[in-house]
Amino acid sequence: MSTKHANLQTLLHDLAGPLTVLSMCFPEVEKQLEKGRKIPTSPHLHRCIQLCAAALQETQQKLKNLQAYGEKLSLKN
Amino acid sequence: MNILIVEDHLPTAESLTFYLQSKHHVVHATSCNAARIHLNHKPCDLILLDLGLPDGSGLEFCEPNLPDHIPTMVISGNAHLHTKITALDAGADDYILKPFSPAEVLARINALSRRFTPRSTTTLLTVGQLKLEEGRAEYLTQQAQLTQTEAQVLRQLMQTPSQVIPKSQLPATTSLEVHIKNIRKKLEVSKDHRLIETIYGVGYRLNPY
């Protein structure tokens, strides 16, 4: 496997973590809201939303890394 | 079920724990070494295993030929066919690709736990007129549904009938007398003949007709 491929694979692989958190936590937030839970009274819901926010930020950062790498490759070509 | 999550991405481990802890007892390790310590301290029923750990790939936990093989589900962001095959060949029992839906993880955990249920807990045991199958017990004219602990106690007594088993070797040692009393109440037909005999200061002996 070329270095380019390996780097791309690592960058894509890094995205899996935060996307998993979003996949796990969004349905849980939805479920809690349907049950009528409110953030001030539900530490569980509060923590789920915090995890979603952090995962979203992590995803954005990792996408930027991927974008930067893509630009670097296209400049080389 | 006791589940060990071996995952170095802390938010992933926390969200998995959130989802699973309502139905299972969940512990978390961030490295192979920490997982080994957990397993030495307390065995678990299932491992959810990330492959890219800081101190190794984690595949050492998949060893399929050990007598105490723990069912292992790999949770990985690596979609390569070669990686999947390597993990399954190394002894992993399942492989789920990140990102996954919580419902799918739970369904796969349930499928694995069904596959790995020890046969001894589902087979029919018979000693004299006493029969036990999956918590359902029959003795002479009595039929009863036992609780999980009662069934465990009775199953153990049935392994060595007519022999005294010390209290310390039976499950639920602290509440054992209560469980014995309940089994007697559910199954004994007459107080003249004790199905489970108390050997004072020692333990219990099963004496079925």
PDB file of C-alpha atoms in Angstrom:
ATOM      1  CA  MET A   1       0.000   0.000   0.000  1.00  0.00           C
ATOM      2  CA  SER A   2       1.372   3.456  -0.918  1.00  0.00           C
ATOM      3  CA  THR A   3       2.050   6.099   1.745  1.00  0.00           C
ATOM      4  CA  LYS A   4      -0.734   8.230   0.231  1.00  0.00           C
ATOM      5  CA  HIS A   5      -3.223   5.424   0.643  1.00  0.00           C
ATOM      6  CA  ALA A   6      -2.043   4.654   4.170  1.00  0.00           C
ATOM      7  CA  ASN A   7      -2.369   8.310   5.204  1.00  0.00           C
ATOM      8  CA  LEU A   8      -5.835   8.587   3.716  1.00  0.00           C
ATOM      9  CA  GLN A   9      -6.840   5.374   5.438  1.00  0.00           C
ATOM     10  CA  THR A  10      -5.629   6.688   8.804  1.00  0.00           C
ATOM     11  CA  LEU A  11      -7.504   9.965   8.342  1.00  0.00           C
ATOM     12  CA  LEU A  12     -10.711   8.140   7.413  1.00  0.00           C
ATOM     13  CA  HIS A  13     -10.234   5.665  10.245  1.00  0.00           C
ATOM     14  CA  ASP A  14      -9.945   8.581  12.703  1.00  0.00           C
ATOM     15  CA  LEU A  15     -13.417   9.720  11.697  1.00  0.00           C
ATOM     16  CA  ALA A  16     -14.964   6.441  12.812  1.00  0.00           C
ATOM     17  CA  GLY A  17     -14.667   7.274  16.543  1.00  0.00           C
ATOM     18  CA  PRO A  18     -16.646  10.527  16.675  1.00  0.00           C
ATOM     19  CA  LEU A  19     -19.168   9.241  14.119  1.00  0.00           C
ATOM     20  CA  THR A  20     -19.782   6.209  16.338  1.00  0.00           C
ATOM     21  CA  VAL A  21     -20.452   8.525  19.286  1.00  0.00           C
ATOM     22  CA  LEU A  22     -22.959  10.492  17.204  1.00  0.00           C
ATOM     23  CA  SER A  23     -24.636   7.265  16.028  1.00  0.00           C
ATOM     24  CA  MET A  24     -24.899   6.033  19.614  1.00  0.00           C
ATOM     25  CA  CYS A  25     -25.912   9.270  21.328  1.00  0.00           C
ATOM     26  CA  PHE A  26     -28.396  10.906  18.931  1.00  0.00           C
ATOM     27  CA  PRO A  27     -30.957   8.068  19.193  1.00  0.00           C
ATOM     28  CA  GLU A  28     -30.508   8.167  22.966  1.00  0.00           C
ATOM     29  CA  VAL A  29     -31.142  11.956  23.051  1.00  0.00           C
ATOM     30  CA  GLU A  30     -34.228  11.447  20.884  1.00  0.00           C
ATOM     31  CA  LYS A  31     -35.475   8.686  23.190  1.00  0.00           C
ATOM     32  CA  GLN A  32     -34.918  10.783  26.306  1.00  0.00           C
ATOM     33  CA  LEU A  33     -36.707  13.808  24.779  1.00  0.00           C
ATOM     34  CA  GLU A  34     -39.651  11.598  23.738  1.00  0.00           C
ATOM     35  CA  LYS A  35     -39.878  10.450  27.353  1.00  0.00           C
ATOM     36  CA  GLY A  36     -40.234  14.125  28.317  1.00  0.00           C
ATOM     37  CA  ARG A  37     -36.813  14.374  29.980  1.00  0.00           C
ATOM     38  CA  LYS A  38     -35.391  17.877  30.331  1.00  0.00           C
ATOM     39  CA  ILE A  39     -31.721  18.848  30.447  1.00  0.00           C
ATOM     40  CA  PRO A  40     -31.780  20.544  33.880  1.00  0.00           C
ATOM     41  CA  THR A  41     -33.311  17.494  35.543  1.00  0.00           C
ATOM     42  CA  SER A  42     -31.702  14.683  33.556  1.00  0.00           C
ATOM     43  CA  PRO A  43     -27.923  14.303  33.943  1.00  0.00           C
ATOM     44  CA  HIS A  44     -28.106  11.395  31.464  1.00  0.00           C
ATOM     45  CA  LEU A  45     -29.618  13.562  28.707  1.00  0.00           C
ATOM     46  CA  HIS A  46     -27.228  16.377  29.565  1.00  0.00           C
ATOM     47  CA  ARG A  47     -24.198  14.086  29.214  1.00  0.00           C
ATOM     48  CA  CYS A  48     -25.498  12.606  25.929  1.00  0.00           C
ATOM     49  CA  ILE A  49     -25.798  16.105  24.442  1.00  0.00           C
ATOM     50  CA  GLN A  50     -22.309  17.001  25.684  1.00  0.00           C
ATOM     51  CA  LEU A  51     -20.937  13.846  24.019  1.00  0.00           C
ATOM     52  CA  CYS A  52     -22.748  14.718  20.760  1.00  0.00           C
ATOM     53  CA  ALA A  53     -21.348  18.268  20.799  1.00  0.00           C
ATOM     54  CA  ALA A  54     -17.802  17.034  21.436  1.00  0.00           C
ATOM     55  CA  ALA A  55     -18.137  14.357  18.716  1.00  0.00           C
ATOM     56  CA  LEU A  56     -19.415  16.939  16.242  1.00  0.00           C
ATOM     57  CA  GLN A  57     -16.431  19.148  16.962  1.00  0.00           C
ATOM     58  CA  GLU A  58     -14.045  16.189  16.624  1.00  0.00           C
ATOM     59  CA  THR A  59     -15.668  15.206  13.310  1.00  0.00           C
ATOM     60  CA  GLN A  60     -15.284  18.763  11.979  1.00  0.00           C
ATOM     61  CA  GLN A  61     -11.613  18.804  12.956  1.00  0.00           C
ATOM     62  CA  LYS A  62     -10.924  15.429  11.366  1.00  0.00           C
ATOM     63  CA  LEU A  63     -12.734  16.407   8.167  1.00  0.00           C
ATOM     64  CA  LYS A  64     -10.582  19.536   8.014  1.00  0.00           C
ATOM     65  CA  ASN A  65      -7.471  17.336   8.337  1.00  0.00           C
ATOM     66  CA  LEU A  66      -8.756  15.151   5.519  1.00  0.00           C
ATOM     67  CA  GLN A  67      -9.536  18.202   3.392  1.00  0.00           C
ATOM     68  CA  ALA A  68      -6.062  19.643   4.015  1.00  0.00           C
ATOM     69  CA  TYR A  69      -4.442  16.358   3.042  1.00  0.00           C
ATOM     70  CA  GLY A  70      -6.542  16.184  -0.135  1.00  0.00           C
ATOM     71  CA  GLU A  71      -5.483  19.732  -1.059  1.00  0.00           C
ATOM     72  CA  LYS A  72      -1.833  18.879  -0.403  1.00  0.00           C
ATOM     73  CA  LEU A  73      -2.078  15.882  -2.739  1.00  0.00           C
ATOM     74  CA  SER A  74      -3.769  17.876  -5.505  1.00  0.00           C
ATOM     75  CA  LEU A  75      -1.105  20.625  -5.263  1.00  0.00           C
ATOM     76  CA  LYS A  76       1.609  18.003  -5.700  1.00  0.00           C
ATOM     77  CA  ASN A  77      -0.093  16.687  -8.833  1.00  0.00           C
TER      78      ASN A  77
ATOM     79  CA  MET B   1     -24.053 -10.206  31.529  1.00  0.00           C
ATOM     80  CA  ASN B   2     -20.614  -8.741  32.358  1.00  0.00           C
ATOM     81  CA  ILE B   3     -19.224  -6.874  29.343  1.00  0.00           C
ATOM     82  CA  LEU B   4     -15.684  -5.549  29.006  1.00  0.00           C
ATOM     83  CA  ILE B   5     -15.229  -2.697  26.508  1.00  0.00           C
ATOM     84  CA  VAL B   6     -11.626  -2.390  25.338  1.00  0.00           C
ATOM     85  CA  GLU B   7     -11.524   0.962  23.545  1.00  0.00           C
ATOM     86  CA  ASP B   8      -9.066   3.870  23.649  1.00  0.00           C
ATOM     87  CA  HIS B   9     -11.473   6.470  22.226  1.00  0.00           C
ATOM     88  CA  LEU B  10     -13.071   7.544  25.492  1.00  0.00           C
ATOM     89  CA  PRO B  11     -16.280   9.113  24.100  1.00  0.00           C
ATOM     90  CA  THR B  12     -16.992   5.907  22.121  1.00  0.00           C
ATOM     91  CA  ALA B  13     -16.520   3.827  25.267  1.00  0.00           C
ATOM     92  CA  GLU B  14     -18.706   6.182  27.290  1.00  0.00           C
ATOM     93  CA  SER B  15     -21.528   6.217  24.734  1.00  0.00           C
ATOM     94  CA  LEU B  16     -21.428   2.415  24.468  1.00  0.00           C
ATOM     95  CA  THR B  17     -21.510   2.162  28.255  1.00  0.00           C
ATOM     96  CA  PHE B  18     -24.467   4.561  28.373  1.00  0.00           C
ATOM     97  CA  TYR B  19     -26.388   2.397  25.976  1.00  0.00           C
ATOM     98  CA  LEU B  20     -25.530  -1.009  27.413  1.00  0.00           C
ATOM     99  CA  GLN B  21     -25.556  -0.350  31.151  1.00  0.00           C
ATOM    100  CA  SER B  22     -29.351  -0.529  31.474  1.00  0.00           C
ATOM    101  CA  LYS B  23     -29.211  -4.216  30.506  1.00  0.00           C
ATOM    102  CA  HIS B  24     -25.657  -5.292  31.355  1.00  0.00           C
ATOM    103  CA  HIS B  25     -22.833  -4.692  33.791  1.00  0.00           C
ATOM    104  CA  VAL B  26     -20.190  -2.807  31.820  1.00  0.00           C
ATOM    105  CA  VAL B  27     -16.509  -2.164  32.577  1.00  0.00           C
ATOM    106  CA  HIS B  28     -14.046  -0.293  30.409  1.00  0.00           C
ATOM    107  CA  ALA B  29     -10.324  -0.612  29.633  1.00  0.00           C
ATOM    108  CA  THR B  30      -8.321   1.723  27.384  1.00  0.00           C
ATOM    109  CA  SER B  31      -5.416  -0.616  26.567  1.00  0.00           C
ATOM    110  CA  CYS B  32      -4.506  -4.315  26.260  1.00  0.00           C
ATOM    111  CA  ASN B  33      -2.673  -4.128  29.563  1.00  0.00           C
ATOM    112  CA  ALA B  34      -5.630  -2.568  31.399  1.00  0.00           C
ATOM    113  CA  ALA B  35      -7.922  -5.203  29.843  1.00  0.00           C
ATOM    114  CA  ARG B  36      -5.642  -7.990  31.104  1.00  0.00           C
ATOM    115  CA  ILE B  37      -5.789  -6.528  34.630  1.00  0.00           C
ATOM    116  CA  HIS B  38      -9.609  -6.359  34.455  1.00  0.00           C
ATOM    117  CA  LEU B  39      -9.828  -9.967  33.261  1.00  0.00           C
ATOM    118  CA  ASN B  40      -7.495 -11.223  36.002  1.00  0.00           C
ATOM    119  CA  HIS B  41      -9.527  -9.376  38.609  1.00  0.00           C
ATOM    120  CA  LYS B  42     -12.959 -10.437  37.375  1.00  0.00           C
ATOM    121  CA  PRO B  43     -13.827 -12.637  34.388  1.00  0.00           C
ATOM    122  CA  CYS B  44     -16.378 -11.277  31.939  1.00  0.00           C
ATOM    123  CA  ASP B  45     -18.957 -12.849  29.610  1.00  0.00           C
ATOM    124  CA  LEU B  46     -18.229 -10.794  26.501  1.00  0.00           C
ATOM    125  CA  ILE B  47     -15.522  -8.471  25.173  1.00  0.00           C
ATOM    126  CA  LEU B  48     -16.153  -5.551  22.818  1.00  0.00           C
ATOM    127  CA  LEU B  49     -12.727  -4.995  21.351  1.00  0.00           C
ATOM    128  CA  ASP B  50     -11.230  -2.144  19.376  1.00  0.00           C
ATOM    129  CA  LEU B  51      -8.215  -3.204  17.318  1.00  0.00           C
ATOM    130  CA  GLY B  52      -6.102  -0.064  17.275  1.00  0.00           C
ATOM    131  CA  LEU B  53      -5.061   0.144  20.912  1.00  0.00           C
ATOM    132  CA  PRO B  54      -2.062   2.121  22.163  1.00  0.00           C
ATOM    133  CA  ASP B  55      -0.160  -1.003  23.275  1.00  0.00           C
ATOM    134  CA  GLY B  56      -1.214  -3.571  20.688  1.00  0.00           C
ATOM    135  CA  SER B  57      -3.925  -4.837  18.389  1.00  0.00           C
ATOM    136  CA  GLY B  58      -5.988  -6.578  21.044  1.00  0.00           C
ATOM    137  CA  LEU B  59      -6.236  -9.767  19.010  1.00  0.00           C
ATOM    138  CA  GLU B  60      -4.559 -11.677  21.850  1.00  0.00           C
ATOM    139  CA  PHE B  61      -7.951 -11.659  23.623  1.00  0.00           C
ATOM    140  CA  CYS B  62      -9.539 -13.600  20.758  1.00  0.00           C
ATOM    141  CA  GLU B  63      -7.578 -16.854  21.286  1.00  0.00           C
ATOM    142  CA  PRO B  64     -10.204 -19.429  20.239  1.00  0.00           C
ATOM    143  CA  ASN B  65      -8.565 -22.590  21.523  1.00  0.00           C
ATOM    144  CA  LEU B  66      -8.443 -21.703  25.200  1.00  0.00           C
ATOM    145  CA  PRO B  67     -10.977 -23.599  27.304  1.00  0.00           C
ATOM    146  CA  ASP B  68     -12.104 -20.295  28.853  1.00  0.00           C
ATOM    147  CA  HIS B  69     -12.551 -18.479  25.534  1.00  0.00           C
ATOM    148  CA  ILE B  70     -14.544 -15.310  26.056  1.00  0.00           C
ATOM    149  CA  PRO B  71     -16.896 -14.378  23.195  1.00  0.00           C
ATOM    150  CA  THR B  72     -15.339 -11.367  21.483  1.00  0.00           C
ATOM    151  CA  MET B  73     -16.849  -8.803  19.145  1.00  0.00           C
ATOM    152  CA  VAL B  74     -14.417  -6.570  17.310  1.00  0.00           C
ATOM    153  CA  ILE B  75     -15.562  -2.941  17.000  1.00  0.00           C
ATOM    154  CA  SER B  76     -13.407  -1.244  14.410  1.00  0.00           C
ATOM    155  CA  GLY B  77     -13.360   1.587  11.923  1.00  0.00           C
ATOM    156  CA  ASN B  78     -11.269  -0.527   9.591  1.00  0.00           C
ATOM    157  CA  ALA B  79     -13.415  -1.759   6.699  1.00  0.00           C
ATOM    158  CA  HIS B  80     -10.650  -3.693   4.947  1.00  0.00           C
ATOM    159  CA  LEU B  81     -11.583  -7.245   4.100  1.00  0.00           C
ATOM    160  CA  HIS B  82      -8.088  -8.396   5.056  1.00  0.00           C
ATOM    161  CA  THR B  83      -8.425  -6.900   8.583  1.00  0.00           C
ATOM    162  CA  LYS B  84     -11.831  -8.522   9.083  1.00  0.00           C
ATOM    163  CA  ILE B  85     -10.537 -11.914   7.968  1.00  0.00           C
ATOM    164  CA  THR B  86      -7.435 -11.605  10.172  1.00  0.00           C
ATOM    165  CA  ALA B  87      -9.574 -10.786  13.220  1.00  0.00           C
ATOM    166  CA  LEU B  88     -12.060 -13.594  12.601  1.00  0.00           C
ATOM    167  CA  ASP B  89      -9.248 -16.077  11.891  1.00  0.00           C
ATOM    168  CA  ALA B  90      -7.514 -14.996  15.114  1.00  0.00           C
ATOM    169  CA  GLY B  91     -10.631 -16.064  17.028  1.00  0.00           C
ATOM    170  CA  ALA B  92     -12.959 -13.051  17.093  1.00  0.00           C
ATOM    171  CA  ASP B  93     -16.587 -14.181  17.082  1.00  0.00           C
ATOM    172  CA  ASP B  94     -18.011 -11.125  15.366  1.00  0.00           C
ATOM    173  CA  TYR B  95     -16.849  -7.937  13.646  1.00  0.00           C
ATOM    174  CA  ILE B  96     -18.875  -4.734  13.557  1.00  0.00           C
ATOM    175  CA  LEU B  97     -17.803  -1.696  11.593  1.00  0.00           C
ATOM    176  CA  LYS B  98     -17.840   1.818  13.092  1.00  0.00           C
ATOM    177  CA  PRO B  99     -19.980   3.864  12.995  1.00  0.00           C
ATOM    178  CA  PHE B 100     -22.699   1.437  14.064  1.00  0.00           C
ATOM    179  CA  SER B 101     -26.235   1.798  15.301  1.00  0.00           C
ATOM    180  CA  PRO B 102     -26.807   1.019  18.980  1.00  0.00           C
ATOM    181  CA  ALA B 103     -29.635  -1.355  18.117  1.00  0.00           C
ATOM    182  CA  GLU B 104     -27.335  -3.419  15.897  1.00  0.00           C
ATOM    183  CA  VAL B 105     -24.696  -3.726  18.636  1.00  0.00           C
ATOM    184  CA  LEU B 106     -27.301  -4.886  21.098  1.00  0.00           C
ATOM    185  CA  ALA B 107     -28.775  -7.407  18.637  1.00  0.00           C
ATOM    186  CA  ARG B 108     -25.304  -8.823  17.929  1.00  0.00           C
ATOM    187  CA  ILE B 109     -24.523  -9.042  21.657  1.00  0.00           C
ATOM    188  CA  ASN B 110     -27.757 -10.950  22.174  1.00  0.00           C
ATOM    189  CA  ALA B 111     -26.920 -13.281  19.275  1.00  0.00           C
ATOM    190  CA  LEU B 112     -23.452 -13.969  20.707  1.00  0.00           C
ATOM    191  CA  SER B 113     -24.802 -14.612  24.184  1.00  0.00           C
ATOM    192  CA  ARG B 114     -27.318 -17.113  22.763  1.00  0.00           C
ATOM    193  CA  ARG B 115     -24.546 -18.873  20.864  1.00  0.00           C
ATOM    194  CA  PHE B 116     -22.316 -19.116  23.920  1.00  0.00           C
ATOM    195  CA  THR B 117     -24.855 -20.105  26.576  1.00  0.00           C
ATOM    196  CA  PRO B 118     -23.309 -23.118  28.335  1.00  0.00           C
ATOM    197  CA  ARG B 119     -25.196 -26.251  27.361  1.00  0.00           C
ATOM    198  CA  SER B 120     -25.211 -27.443  30.953  1.00  0.00           C
ATOM    199  CA  THR B 121     -27.682 -24.706  31.902  1.00  0.00           C
ATOM    200  CA  THR B 122     -30.240 -25.787  29.315  1.00  0.00           C
ATOM    201  CA  THR B 123     -30.096 -29.575  29.505  1.00  0.00           C
ATOM    202  CA  LEU B 124     -32.388 -31.777  31.496  1.00  0.00           C
ATOM    203  CA  LEU B 125     -30.978 -33.090  34.764  1.00  0.00           C
ATOM    204  CA  THR B 126     -32.612 -36.071  36.422  1.00  0.00           C
ATOM    205  CA  VAL B 127     -31.859 -37.610  39.816  1.00  0.00           C
ATOM    206  CA  GLY B 128     -34.387 -40.234  40.906  1.00  0.00           C
ATOM    207  CA  GLN B 129     -37.828 -38.640  40.689  1.00  0.00           C
ATOM    208  CA  LEU B 130     -36.376 -35.112  40.604  1.00  0.00           C
ATOM    209  CA  LYS B 131     -36.090 -33.354  37.233  1.00  0.00           C
ATOM    210  CA  LEU B 132     -34.677 -29.916  36.467  1.00  0.00           C
ATOM    211  CA  GLU B 133     -34.648 -28.145  33.121  1.00  0.00           C
ATOM    212  CA  GLU B 134     -33.991 -24.409  32.686  1.00  0.00           C
ATOM    213  CA  GLY B 135     -35.403 -23.477  36.091  1.00  0.00           C
ATOM    214  CA  ARG B 136     -38.452 -25.715  35.737  1.00  0.00           C
ATOM    215  CA  ALA B 137     -38.394 -28.431  38.402  1.00  0.00           C
ATOM    216  CA  GLU B 138     -40.549 -31.506  38.916  1.00  0.00           C
ATOM    217  CA  TYR B 139     -40.548 -33.773  41.943  1.00  0.00           C
ATOM    218  CA  LEU B 140     -43.174 -36.482  42.492  1.00  0.00           C
ATOM    219  CA  THR B 141     -46.490 -34.581  42.261  1.00  0.00           C
ATOM    220  CA  GLN B 142     -44.938 -31.123  42.547  1.00  0.00           C
ATOM    221  CA  GLN B 143     -44.061 -28.842  39.626  1.00  0.00           C
ATOM    222  CA  ALA B 144     -42.443 -25.458  40.161  1.00  0.00           C
ATOM    223  CA  GLN B 145     -40.648 -22.617  38.459  1.00  0.00           C
ATOM    224  CA  LEU B 146     -37.455 -21.831  40.369  1.00  0.00           C
ATOM    225  CA  THR B 147     -35.630 -18.516  40.431  1.00  0.00           C
ATOM    226  CA  GLN B 148     -32.237 -18.402  38.758  1.00  0.00           C
ATOM    227  CA  THR B 149     -30.358 -18.760  42.064  1.00  0.00           C
ATOM    228  CA  GLU B 150     -32.633 -21.527  43.332  1.00  0.00           C
ATOM    229  CA  ALA B 151     -32.035 -23.425  40.073  1.00  0.00           C
ATOM    230  CA  GLN B 152     -28.265 -22.940  40.434  1.00  0.00           C
ATOM    231  CA  VAL B 153     -28.331 -24.266  44.001  1.00  0.00           C
ATOM    232  CA  LEU B 154     -30.475 -27.266  43.062  1.00  0.00           C
ATOM    233  CA  ARG B 155     -28.397 -28.004  39.949  1.00  0.00           C
ATOM    234  CA  GLN B 156     -25.247 -28.092  42.038  1.00  0.00           C
ATOM    235  CA  LEU B 157     -26.829 -30.407  44.622  1.00  0.00           C
ATOM    236  CA  MET B 158     -28.013 -32.664  41.789  1.00  0.00           C
ATOM    237  CA  GLN B 159     -24.464 -33.004  40.433  1.00  0.00           C
ATOM    238  CA  THR B 160     -23.498 -35.094  43.485  1.00  0.00           C
ATOM    239  CA  PRO B 161     -26.665 -36.598  44.986  1.00  0.00           C
ATOM    240  CA  SER B 162     -26.506 -38.243  48.426  1.00  0.00           C
ATOM    241  CA  GLN B 163     -23.260 -36.447  49.177  1.00  0.00           C
ATOM    242  CA  VAL B 164     -22.868 -33.590  51.614  1.00  0.00           C
ATOM    243  CA  ILE B 165     -21.932 -30.336  49.909  1.00  0.00           C
ATOM    244  CA  PRO B 166     -20.404 -27.653  52.163  1.00  0.00           C
ATOM    245  CA  LYS B 167     -22.271 -24.334  52.241  1.00  0.00           C
ATOM    246  CA  SER B 168     -19.172 -22.546  50.954  1.00  0.00           C
ATOM    247  CA  GLN B 169     -19.323 -24.538  47.704  1.00  0.00           C
ATOM    248  CA  LEU B 170     -22.904 -23.581  46.933  1.00  0.00           C
ATOM    249  CA  PRO B 171     -23.971 -20.368  45.172  1.00  0.00           C
ATOM    250  CA  ALA B 172     -25.394 -17.411  47.119  1.00  0.00           C
ATOM    251  CA  THR B 173     -23.666 -18.413  50.353  1.00  0.00           C
ATOM    252  CA  THR B 174     -25.002 -15.449  52.329  1.00  0.00           C
ATOM    253  CA  SER B 175     -28.664 -16.036  51.461  1.00  0.00           C
ATOM    254  CA  LEU B 176     -28.379 -19.788  50.933  1.00  0.00           C
ATOM    255  CA  GLU B 177     -30.754 -20.756  53.768  1.00  0.00           C
ATOM    256  CA  VAL B 178     -33.528 -18.646  52.234  1.00  0.00           C
ATOM    257  CA  HIS B 179     -33.076 -20.272  48.823  1.00  0.00           C
ATOM    258  CA  ILE B 180     -33.042 -23.783  50.345  1.00  0.00           C
ATOM    259  CA  LYS B 181     -36.225 -22.960  52.270  1.00  0.00           C
ATOM    260  CA  ASN B 182     -37.885 -21.753  49.047  1.00  0.00           C
ATOM    261  CA  ILE B 183     -36.864 -24.855  47.086  1.00  0.00           C
ATOM    262  CA  ARG B 184     -38.259 -27.069  49.856  1.00  0.00           C
ATOM    263  CA  LYS B 185     -41.495 -25.109  49.920  1.00  0.00           C
ATOM    264  CA  LYS B 186     -41.888 -25.442  46.161  1.00  0.00           C
ATOM    265  CA  LEU B 187     -40.922 -29.109  45.774  1.00  0.00           C
ATOM    266  CA  GLU B 188     -41.238 -31.120  48.980  1.00  0.00           C
ATOM    267  CA  VAL B 189     -44.434 -33.133  49.347  1.00  0.00           C
ATOM    268  CA  SER B 190     -43.976 -34.183  52.955  1.00  0.00           C
ATOM    269  CA  LYS B 191     -41.947 -32.922  55.881  1.00  0.00           C
ATOM    270  CA  ASP B 192     -41.273 -36.523  56.910  1.00  0.00           C
ATOM    271  CA  HIS B 193     -38.905 -36.884  53.992  1.00  0.00           C
ATOM    272  CA  ARG B 194     -36.533 -34.015  53.356  1.00  0.00           C
ATOM    273  CA  LEU B 195     -35.599 -33.612  49.671  1.00  0.00           C
ATOM    274  CA  ILE B 196     -32.745 -31.400  50.820  1.00  0.00           C
ATOM    275  CA  GLU B 197     -31.334 -32.459  54.157  1.00  0.00           C
ATOM    276  CA  THR B 198     -29.494 -29.997  56.392  1.00  0.00           C
ATOM    277  CA  ILE B 199     -26.248 -31.335  57.803  1.00  0.00           C
ATOM    278  CA  TYR B 200     -25.761 -28.957  60.710  1.00  0.00           C
ATOM    279  CA  GLY B 201     -22.502 -27.048  60.698  1.00  0.00           C
ATOM    280  CA  VAL B 202     -21.492 -28.565  57.360  1.00  0.00           C
ATOM    281  CA  GLY B 203     -23.884 -28.088  54.458  1.00  0.00           C
ATOM    282  CA  TYR B 204     -26.684 -29.824  52.562  1.00  0.00           C
ATOM    283  CA  ARG B 205     -27.399 -33.211  51.011  1.00  0.00           C
ATOM    284  CA  LEU B 206     -29.889 -34.045  48.281  1.00  0.00           C
ATOM    285  CA  ASN B 207     -31.988 -37.150  49.013  1.00  0.00           C
ATOM    286  CA  PRO B 208     -34.607 -37.595  46.302  1.00  0.00           C
ATOM    287  CA  TYR B 209     -36.845 -40.674  45.952  1.00  0.00           C
TER     288      TYR B 209
END
